């Protein structure tokens, strides 16, 4: 046990010298045998994934995509059928249970249903991993008290889980997961049972664990909003494959796959859907044009071409061409510190300068032209 641990202090870890990923999946496949048909079923197929120390890595996908199976391989609760999984420099694929124990101590887990002991107090729940690790009682007490402080539950130390709200229970879950100073925290749908406000509080706490304690976080979720709020990297999973991955801003700003666009649609406001467009057309007879807003450009990489910024010069263009216009729909969100969203305008397209304006708008921005109520258009990019 390190000296600082003995004092119970929570200390930040400086990143390791090496630039090897802290977690690496190489061509990992997992087959389950269906009990009835005896046919093998591929839950994971050719997974390549690298997670760097200090990342908050979001893994998003619908139910059944393979997310839990993937994450359970990090602490070897699940073994690959083929391929290799390396964690903290150790190839875990063939390790025996006894050799796995020290590795598992460096990996904390947080669950959707909290998994707290109902007959133990908050403090006793948090102390549990320290008991398993045979810490001296006075060291345990000091450590638990620091952890309670970190998660803001010092006054609730002697309560039982049933006396806590969902958000408080999850904070106990996080404190327990951090008890043995793990290097990696696996969060499996950790906020899925919580309301949006409590979700934000719990995400805030996970972000502090990452920033202040240097814990790498792997976060499984089906909520793109969770990824938007906290992750710096994201992988989108579908049918046992990673279909798209990269920096969160890049994936949000320039999604390549239809499934990624669907997820992003749930987390980014301002993009009108078919029903919105119908109701806008009913109210506004003019030309309806949506301008995508992307504050930063996206460099090429992760199988994605370079994509420029968009929506940065609309007001200036409208003013310069002396156009009459109305802003009729829109919204903006912040992803990794930069704005992403969409603004929808109505223009009278019979105005003199409209053609010239539209040329320049199209050259310097990503737009979706929905036509007019009398002459509607359904652009390809929007149909997907
Ligand atoms: P997710 O976490 O994305 O919901 P899972 O990793 O739990 O997905 O599951 C992926 C697929 O693998 C699902 O079709 C699931 O039914 C199947 N699966 C998971 N675990 C087992 C198992 N132990 N035996 C058989 N099939 C399994």
Short mmCIF file of C-alpha atoms and ligand atoms in Angstrom, two decimals:
data_model
loop_
_atom_site.label_atom_id
_atom_site.label_comp_id
_atom_site.label_asym_id
_atom_site.label_seq_id
_atom_site.Cartn_x
_atom_site.Cartn_y
_atom_site.Cartn_z
CA UNK A 1 0.00 0.00 0.00
CA UNK A 2 1.41 3.42 -0.92
CA UNK A 3 2.08 5.94 1.85
CA UNK A 4 -0.56 8.34 0.61
CA UNK A 5 -3.09 5.50 0.59
CA UNK A 6 -2.23 4.68 4.17
CA UNK A 7 -3.15 8.22 5.12
CA UNK A 8 -6.37 7.77 3.22
CA UNK A 9 -5.66 10.70 0.94
CA UNK A 10 -6.95 10.77 -2.62
CA UNK A 11 -4.09 11.83 -4.81
CA UNK A 12 -3.90 12.62 -8.47
CA UNK A 13 -1.91 10.27 -10.58
CA UNK A 14 0.38 11.70 -13.17
CA UNK A 15 0.09 10.07 -16.56
CA UNK A 16 2.63 7.33 -17.23
CA UNK A 17 5.69 8.06 -19.33
CA UNK A 18 4.74 5.50 -21.94
CA UNK A 19 2.23 6.35 -24.64
CA UNK A 20 0.91 2.82 -24.94
CA UNK A 21 -2.85 2.72 -24.60
CA UNK A 22 -4.05 1.74 -21.12
CA UNK A 23 -6.58 -0.63 -22.75
CA UNK A 24 -6.19 -2.24 -26.15
CA UNK A 25 -8.48 -4.64 -28.01
CA UNK A 26 -6.93 -6.31 -31.07
CA UNK A 27 -9.25 -8.14 -33.44
CA UNK A 28 -11.44 -9.40 -30.60
CA UNK A 29 -14.27 -11.78 -31.33
CA UNK A 30 -16.71 -13.28 -28.84
CA UNK A 31 -19.08 -16.10 -29.69
CA UNK A 32 -21.81 -17.38 -27.41
CA UNK A 33 -23.42 -20.71 -28.14
CA UNK A 34 -27.16 -20.51 -28.36
CA UNK A 35 -28.54 -23.15 -26.01
CA UNK A 36 -31.42 -24.17 -28.27
CA UNK A 37 -29.98 -24.13 -31.77
CA UNK A 38 -26.38 -24.80 -30.62
CA UNK A 39 -25.45 -22.26 -33.29
CA UNK A 40 -22.62 -19.93 -32.27
CA UNK A 41 -23.72 -16.31 -32.00
CA UNK A 42 -21.17 -13.53 -32.53
CA UNK A 43 -21.68 -10.87 -29.86
CA UNK A 44 -18.39 -9.16 -30.83
CA UNK A 45 -16.79 -9.31 -34.23
CA UNK A 46 -13.28 -8.05 -35.04
CA UNK A 47 -13.09 -5.33 -32.38
CA UNK A 48 -10.04 -3.03 -32.51
CA UNK A 49 -10.06 -0.34 -29.85
CA UNK A 50 -7.44 1.71 -28.04
CA UNK A 51 -8.16 3.71 -24.92
CA UNK A 52 -5.48 6.09 -23.64
CA UNK A 53 -4.70 6.86 -20.03
CA UNK A 54 -6.78 9.83 -18.89
CA UNK A 55 -9.55 9.29 -21.46
CA UNK A 56 -13.23 9.37 -20.66
CA UNK A 57 -14.18 6.93 -23.37
CA UNK A 58 -17.88 6.60 -24.19
CA UNK A 59 -19.14 3.38 -25.77
CA UNK A 60 -22.61 3.93 -27.18
CA UNK A 61 -25.03 1.56 -28.85
CA UNK A 62 -28.53 0.19 -28.64
CA UNK A 63 -29.35 -2.68 -26.32
CA UNK A 64 -27.75 -5.91 -27.56
CA UNK A 65 -24.99 -4.15 -29.52
CA UNK A 66 -22.28 -5.87 -27.45
CA UNK A 67 -21.25 -3.02 -25.12
CA UNK A 68 -21.38 -4.97 -21.85
CA UNK A 69 -19.62 -7.96 -23.36
CA UNK A 70 -16.84 -5.64 -24.54
CA UNK A 71 -16.45 -3.88 -21.21
CA UNK A 72 -16.59 -7.11 -19.21
CA UNK A 73 -13.50 -8.22 -21.12
CA UNK A 74 -11.48 -5.38 -19.59
CA UNK A 75 -11.57 -7.07 -16.18
CA UNK A 76 -11.78 -10.54 -17.75
CA UNK A 77 -15.29 -11.29 -16.51
CA UNK A 78 -15.72 -12.35 -20.12
CA UNK A 79 -12.96 -13.98 -22.23
CA UNK A 80 -12.58 -13.48 -25.98
CA UNK A 81 -13.12 -16.36 -28.39
CA UNK A 82 -10.21 -14.96 -30.40
CA UNK A 83 -8.04 -11.86 -30.45
CA UNK A 84 -6.33 -10.18 -27.53
CA UNK A 85 -7.14 -7.70 -24.78
CA UNK A 86 -4.30 -5.83 -23.09
CA UNK A 87 -4.97 -3.84 -19.93
CA UNK A 88 -2.31 -1.79 -18.11
CA UNK A 89 0.34 -3.48 -20.20
CA UNK A 90 -0.81 -7.00 -19.34
CA UNK A 91 -2.36 -9.34 -21.85
CA UNK A 92 -5.41 -10.53 -19.89
CA UNK A 93 -6.76 -13.04 -22.36
CA UNK A 94 -5.13 -16.13 -20.89
CA UNK A 95 -4.52 -15.06 -17.28
CA UNK A 96 -5.57 -17.37 -14.46
CA UNK A 97 -8.01 -16.11 -11.83
CA UNK A 98 -5.22 -15.70 -9.26
CA UNK A 99 -3.07 -13.65 -11.65
CA UNK A 100 -6.13 -11.52 -12.47
CA UNK A 101 -6.69 -10.46 -8.85
CA UNK A 102 -4.04 -7.70 -8.69
CA UNK A 103 -5.18 -6.37 -12.07
CA UNK A 104 -8.84 -6.32 -11.02
CA UNK A 105 -7.90 -4.24 -7.97
CA UNK A 106 -6.84 -1.52 -10.37
CA UNK A 107 -10.23 -1.55 -12.09
CA UNK A 108 -13.33 -0.16 -10.36
CA UNK A 109 -16.88 -0.76 -11.54
CA UNK A 110 -20.04 1.30 -11.25
CA UNK A 111 -23.42 -0.22 -12.14
CA UNK A 112 -26.83 0.97 -13.27
CA UNK A 113 -28.58 -0.56 -10.24
CA UNK A 114 -25.84 0.63 -7.82
CA UNK A 115 -25.36 -2.90 -6.35
CA UNK A 116 -25.02 -1.67 -2.76
CA UNK A 117 -25.39 -3.92 0.30
CA UNK A 118 -28.74 -2.94 1.82
CA UNK A 119 -27.77 -4.13 5.31
CA UNK A 120 -24.56 -2.08 5.42
CA UNK A 121 -24.29 1.64 6.03
CA UNK A 122 -22.89 4.03 3.45
CA UNK A 123 -19.49 3.99 5.19
CA UNK A 124 -19.52 0.17 5.41
CA UNK A 125 -20.39 -0.13 1.71
CA UNK A 126 -17.46 2.10 0.79
CA UNK A 127 -15.12 0.22 3.14
CA UNK A 128 -16.02 -3.16 1.63
CA UNK A 129 -13.23 -3.32 -1.01
CA UNK A 130 -10.74 -2.19 1.65
CA UNK A 131 -11.81 -5.05 3.92
CA UNK A 132 -11.34 -7.48 1.05
CA UNK A 133 -7.89 -5.98 0.57
CA UNK A 134 -7.14 -6.47 4.33
CA UNK A 135 -6.54 -2.82 5.15
CA UNK A 136 -5.99 -1.99 8.82
CA UNK A 137 -9.19 -0.64 10.42
CA UNK A 138 -7.81 2.85 11.18
CA UNK A 139 -6.53 3.15 7.57
CA UNK A 140 -9.94 2.05 6.30
CA UNK A 141 -11.67 4.70 8.40
CA UNK A 142 -9.41 7.47 7.17
CA UNK A 143 -9.80 6.42 3.58
CA UNK A 144 -13.59 6.12 3.82
CA UNK A 145 -13.83 9.56 5.38
CA UNK A 146 -11.82 11.08 2.49
CA UNK A 147 -13.97 9.26 -0.06
CA UNK A 148 -17.18 10.45 1.64
CA UNK A 149 -15.84 13.99 1.44
CA UNK A 150 -14.93 13.55 -2.23
CA UNK A 151 -18.43 12.43 -3.19
CA UNK A 152 -20.14 14.93 -0.84
CA UNK A 153 -21.80 12.41 1.47
CA UNK A 154 -19.97 12.96 4.77
CA UNK A 155 -23.21 13.63 6.67
CA UNK A 156 -24.75 10.42 5.37
CA UNK A 157 -22.02 8.01 6.50
CA UNK A 158 -24.26 6.10 8.91
CA UNK A 159 -27.36 5.91 6.75
CA UNK A 160 -28.48 2.79 4.91
CA UNK A 161 -28.93 2.74 1.10
CA UNK A 162 -32.73 2.70 1.43
CA UNK A 163 -32.54 6.14 3.09
CA UNK A 164 -30.74 7.67 0.08
CA UNK A 165 -31.92 9.09 -3.25
CA UNK A 166 -30.84 7.43 -6.51
CA UNK A 167 -28.13 10.03 -7.12
CA UNK A 168 -26.77 9.59 -3.58
CA UNK A 169 -26.73 5.80 -4.01
CA UNK A 170 -24.72 6.17 -7.19
CA UNK A 171 -22.30 8.49 -5.41
CA UNK A 172 -21.78 5.73 -2.83
CA UNK A 173 -21.23 3.33 -5.74
CA UNK A 174 -18.58 5.65 -7.17
CA UNK A 175 -16.87 6.13 -3.78
CA UNK A 176 -16.75 2.35 -3.33
CA UNK A 177 -15.35 1.91 -6.84
CA UNK A 178 -12.63 4.47 -6.10
CA UNK A 179 -11.73 3.00 -2.70
CA UNK A 180 -8.66 1.05 -3.76
CA UNK A 181 -7.35 3.86 -6.02
CA UNK A 182 -8.12 2.17 -9.32
CA UNK A 183 -6.45 3.31 -12.52
CA UNK A 184 -9.55 2.47 -14.57
CA UNK A 185 -13.24 2.94 -13.79
CA UNK A 186 -15.83 1.01 -15.78
CA UNK A 187 -19.27 2.62 -15.70
CA UNK A 188 -22.00 0.39 -17.13
CA UNK A 189 -25.12 2.54 -17.76
CA UNK A 190 -24.24 4.28 -14.47
CA UNK A 191 -26.77 7.07 -15.00
CA UNK A 192 -29.52 5.20 -16.85
CA UNK A 193 -31.71 4.86 -13.75
CA UNK A 194 -31.41 8.56 -12.87
CA UNK A 195 -33.34 11.67 -13.88
CA UNK A 196 -31.55 14.24 -16.11
CA UNK A 197 -30.56 16.57 -13.27
CA UNK A 198 -29.15 13.78 -11.11
CA UNK A 199 -27.46 12.37 -14.21
CA UNK A 200 -25.59 15.66 -14.65
CA UNK A 201 -24.49 15.64 -10.99
CA UNK A 202 -23.18 12.08 -11.24
CA UNK A 203 -21.40 12.86 -14.51
CA UNK A 204 -19.83 15.89 -12.85
CA UNK A 205 -18.50 13.61 -10.12
CA UNK A 206 -17.08 11.16 -12.68
CA UNK A 207 -15.41 14.08 -14.44
CA UNK A 208 -13.81 15.13 -11.14
CA UNK A 209 -12.56 11.59 -10.56
CA UNK A 210 -10.98 11.74 -14.00
CA UNK A 211 -9.51 15.25 -13.65
CA UNK A 212 -8.46 15.21 -9.99
CA UNK A 213 -7.52 11.56 -9.48
CA UNK A 214 -6.36 10.75 -13.02
CA UNK A 215 -8.72 7.78 -13.39
CA UNK A 216 -9.36 6.58 -16.93
CA UNK A 217 -13.10 6.05 -17.40
CA UNK A 218 -14.84 3.69 -19.80
CA UNK A 219 -18.49 4.56 -19.92
CA UNK A 220 -21.15 2.40 -21.53
CA UNK A 221 -24.38 4.13 -22.37
CA UNK A 222 -27.30 4.25 -24.78
CA UNK A 223 -27.67 8.00 -24.16
CA UNK A 224 -25.74 10.27 -26.50
CA UNK A 225 -26.34 13.15 -24.10
CA UNK A 226 -24.18 11.40 -21.54
CA UNK A 227 -21.39 11.07 -24.11
CA UNK A 228 -21.80 14.73 -25.07
CA UNK A 229 -21.57 15.92 -21.48
CA UNK A 230 -18.53 14.01 -20.32
CA UNK A 231 -16.57 11.93 -22.85
CA UNK A 232 -13.56 13.05 -24.88
CA UNK A 233 -13.61 9.95 -27.12
CA UNK A 234 -16.49 7.80 -28.32
CA UNK A 235 -17.05 4.50 -30.12
CA UNK A 236 -20.42 3.70 -31.67
CA UNK A 237 -21.33 -0.01 -31.53
CA UNK A 238 -23.83 -1.91 -33.62
CA UNK A 239 -24.28 -5.68 -33.96
CA UNK A 240 -20.94 -6.52 -32.36
CA UNK A 241 -18.96 -4.03 -34.46
CA UNK A 242 -17.50 -0.62 -33.78
CA UNK A 243 -19.00 1.27 -36.71
CA UNK A 244 -17.46 4.65 -35.94
CA UNK A 245 -15.10 6.15 -33.38
CA UNK A 246 -13.04 9.22 -32.65
CA UNK A 247 -12.88 12.46 -30.70
CA UNK A 248 -16.32 13.38 -29.42
CA UNK A 249 -16.44 16.73 -31.19
CA UNK A 250 -15.38 15.19 -34.49
CA UNK A 251 -17.98 12.41 -34.32
CA UNK A 252 -20.72 14.88 -33.38
CA UNK A 253 -19.69 17.43 -36.00
CA UNK A 254 -19.11 15.02 -38.89
CA UNK A 255 -20.89 11.70 -38.27
CA UNK A 256 -20.30 9.12 -41.00
CA UNK A 257 -22.86 6.43 -40.23
CA UNK A 258 -26.67 6.67 -40.17
CA UNK A 259 -26.79 5.07 -36.70
CA UNK A 260 -24.37 7.74 -35.40
CA UNK A 261 -26.59 10.45 -36.88
CA UNK A 262 -29.59 8.95 -35.13
CA UNK A 263 -27.81 9.01 -31.78
CA UNK A 264 -26.61 12.57 -32.36
CA UNK A 265 -30.14 13.66 -33.23
CA UNK A 266 -31.13 12.76 -29.66
CA UNK A 267 -28.39 14.92 -28.12
CA UNK A 268 -28.18 17.93 -30.41
CA UNK A 269 -31.05 20.36 -30.53
CA UNK A 270 -31.96 22.50 -33.49
CA UNK A 271 -32.00 19.98 -36.32
CA UNK A 272 -35.60 19.87 -37.54
CA UNK A 273 -37.19 16.49 -38.20
CA UNK A 274 -39.88 15.71 -40.79
CA UNK A 275 -42.73 16.80 -38.50
CA UNK A 276 -41.00 20.09 -37.71
CA UNK A 277 -40.47 20.83 -41.38
CA UNK A 278 -44.14 20.16 -42.15
CA UNK A 279 -45.26 22.52 -39.42
CA UNK A 280 -42.72 25.19 -40.48
CA UNK A 281 -43.96 24.95 -44.07
CA UNK A 282 -47.53 25.37 -42.87
CA UNK A 283 -46.60 28.62 -41.17
CA UNK A 284 -43.92 30.09 -43.44
CA UNK A 285 -44.51 30.26 -47.18
CA UNK A 286 -40.91 31.27 -48.10
CA UNK A 287 -37.74 29.28 -48.77
CA UNK A 288 -36.77 27.25 -45.71
CA UNK A 289 -33.04 26.65 -45.29
CA UNK A 290 -31.26 25.02 -42.36
CA UNK A 291 -27.64 25.97 -41.78
CA UNK A 292 -25.58 23.48 -39.76
CA UNK A 293 -23.46 25.12 -37.10
CA UNK A 294 -20.00 23.70 -36.49
CA UNK A 295 -17.74 26.09 -34.67
CA UNK A 296 -14.54 24.17 -35.35
CA UNK A 297 -13.38 22.26 -38.38
CA UNK A 298 -12.90 18.51 -38.16
CA UNK A 299 -9.52 17.19 -39.30
CA UNK A 300 -9.36 14.04 -41.43
CA UNK A 301 -8.85 10.83 -39.40
CA UNK A 302 -10.60 7.79 -37.94
CA UNK A 303 -11.95 7.05 -41.43
CA UNK A 304 -13.44 10.54 -41.70
CA UNK A 305 -12.62 13.16 -44.34
CA UNK A 306 -11.75 16.70 -43.23
CA UNK A 307 -14.85 18.85 -42.75
CA UNK A 308 -14.80 22.64 -42.47
CA UNK A 309 -16.50 24.84 -39.93
CA UNK A 310 -20.03 25.93 -40.80
CA UNK A 311 -22.57 28.53 -39.76
CA UNK A 312 -19.99 31.07 -38.66
CA UNK A 313 -20.82 33.82 -41.17
CA UNK A 314 -24.61 33.70 -41.64
CA UNK A 315 -25.46 37.04 -40.02
CA UNK A 316 -22.68 38.74 -41.91
CA UNK A 317 -23.84 37.21 -45.24
CA UNK A 318 -27.46 38.15 -44.66
CA UNK A 319 -26.46 41.71 -43.77
CA UNK A 320 -24.07 42.08 -46.72
CA UNK A 321 -26.70 40.94 -49.23
CA UNK A 322 -29.37 43.14 -47.57
CA UNK A 323 -31.75 40.21 -47.37
CA UNK A 324 -35.01 40.06 -45.47
CA UNK A 325 -34.98 36.84 -43.44
CA UNK A 326 -36.55 35.23 -40.42
CA UNK A 327 -34.90 32.86 -37.96
CA UNK A 328 -37.71 30.35 -37.46
CA UNK A 329 -36.14 27.35 -35.70
CA UNK A 330 -32.83 26.40 -34.13
CA UNK A 331 -30.70 25.27 -31.25
CA UNK A 332 -27.10 25.06 -30.17
CA UNK A 333 -25.18 22.72 -27.88
CA UNK A 334 -21.63 22.70 -26.63
CA UNK A 335 -19.55 19.63 -27.40
CA UNK A 336 -16.02 19.60 -26.01
CA UNK A 337 -16.10 23.39 -25.69
CA UNK A 338 -17.29 24.15 -29.24
CA UNK A 339 -20.78 24.91 -30.56
CA UNK A 340 -22.70 22.40 -32.64
CA UNK A 341 -26.27 22.89 -33.75
CA UNK A 342 -28.49 24.11 -36.54
CA UNK A 343 -30.34 27.31 -37.44
CA UNK A 344 -33.33 27.35 -39.79
CA UNK A 345 -34.25 30.50 -41.70
CA UNK A 346 -37.07 31.54 -43.96
CA UNK A 347 -36.17 33.73 -46.94
CA UNK A 348 -38.25 35.36 -49.64
CA UNK A 349 -36.43 33.72 -52.56
CA UNK A 350 -37.88 36.17 -55.07
CA UNK A 351 -35.59 38.90 -53.68
CA UNK A 352 -33.02 40.20 -56.18
CA UNK A 353 -29.90 39.16 -54.36
CA UNK A 354 -31.17 35.80 -53.14
CA UNK A 355 -29.43 33.70 -55.84
CA UNK A 356 -26.06 35.29 -55.16
CA UNK A 357 -26.55 34.94 -51.40
CA UNK A 358 -27.47 31.26 -51.70
CA UNK A 359 -24.37 30.56 -53.83
CA UNK A 360 -22.12 32.11 -51.23
CA UNK A 361 -23.99 30.50 -48.33
CA UNK A 362 -23.66 27.07 -49.97
CA UNK A 363 -19.95 27.54 -50.70
CA UNK A 364 -19.05 28.47 -47.13
CA UNK A 365 -21.52 26.43 -45.06
CA UNK A 366 -23.31 23.11 -44.84
CA UNK A 367 -26.93 23.76 -45.57
CA UNK A 368 -30.13 21.78 -46.03
CA UNK A 369 -32.50 23.38 -48.51
CA UNK A 370 -36.11 22.38 -47.83
CA UNK A 371 -37.57 24.50 -50.66
CA UNK A 372 -40.84 26.33 -50.17
CA UNK A 373 -44.31 25.17 -49.17
CA UNK A 374 -45.36 25.46 -52.82
CA UNK A 375 -42.19 23.74 -54.11
CA UNK A 376 -40.90 21.49 -51.31
CA UNK A 377 -37.60 19.58 -51.46
CA UNK A 378 -36.49 16.59 -49.45
CA UNK A 379 -32.70 16.62 -49.48
CA UNK A 380 -30.80 13.33 -49.48
CA UNK A 381 -28.61 14.24 -46.49
CA UNK A 382 -31.68 14.77 -44.37
CA UNK A 383 -33.49 11.56 -45.35
CA UNK A 384 -30.87 9.22 -43.83
P1 LIG B 1 -25.34 -4.49 -24.73
O1 LIG B 1 -24.53 -4.29 -23.51
O2 LIG B 1 -24.92 -3.59 -25.86
O3 LIG B 1 -26.80 -4.40 -24.48
P2 LIG B 1 -24.49 -7.24 -24.54
O4 LIG B 1 -23.01 -7.20 -24.60
O5 LIG B 1 -25.12 -7.39 -23.21
O6 LIG B 1 -25.08 -5.96 -25.29
O7 LIG B 1 -25.02 -8.42 -25.46
C1 LIG B 1 -24.65 -8.56 -26.82
C2 LIG B 1 -25.33 -9.79 -27.38
O8 LIG B 1 -24.74 -10.94 -26.80
C3 LIG B 1 -26.80 -9.86 -27.08
O9 LIG B 1 -27.48 -10.38 -28.19
C4 LIG B 1 -26.88 -10.80 -25.91
O10 LIG B 1 -28.10 -11.48 -25.87
C5 LIG B 1 -25.72 -11.76 -26.18
N1 LIG B 1 -25.17 -12.29 -24.95
C6 LIG B 1 -24.56 -11.57 -23.97
N2 LIG B 1 -24.13 -12.40 -22.98
C7 LIG B 1 -24.48 -13.66 -23.34
C8 LIG B 1 -24.32 -14.94 -22.75
N3 LIG B 1 -23.68 -15.11 -21.58
N4 LIG B 1 -24.81 -16.01 -23.42
C9 LIG B 1 -25.44 -15.86 -24.60
N5 LIG B 1 -25.62 -14.69 -25.23
C10 LIG B 1 -25.15 -13.59 -24.61
#
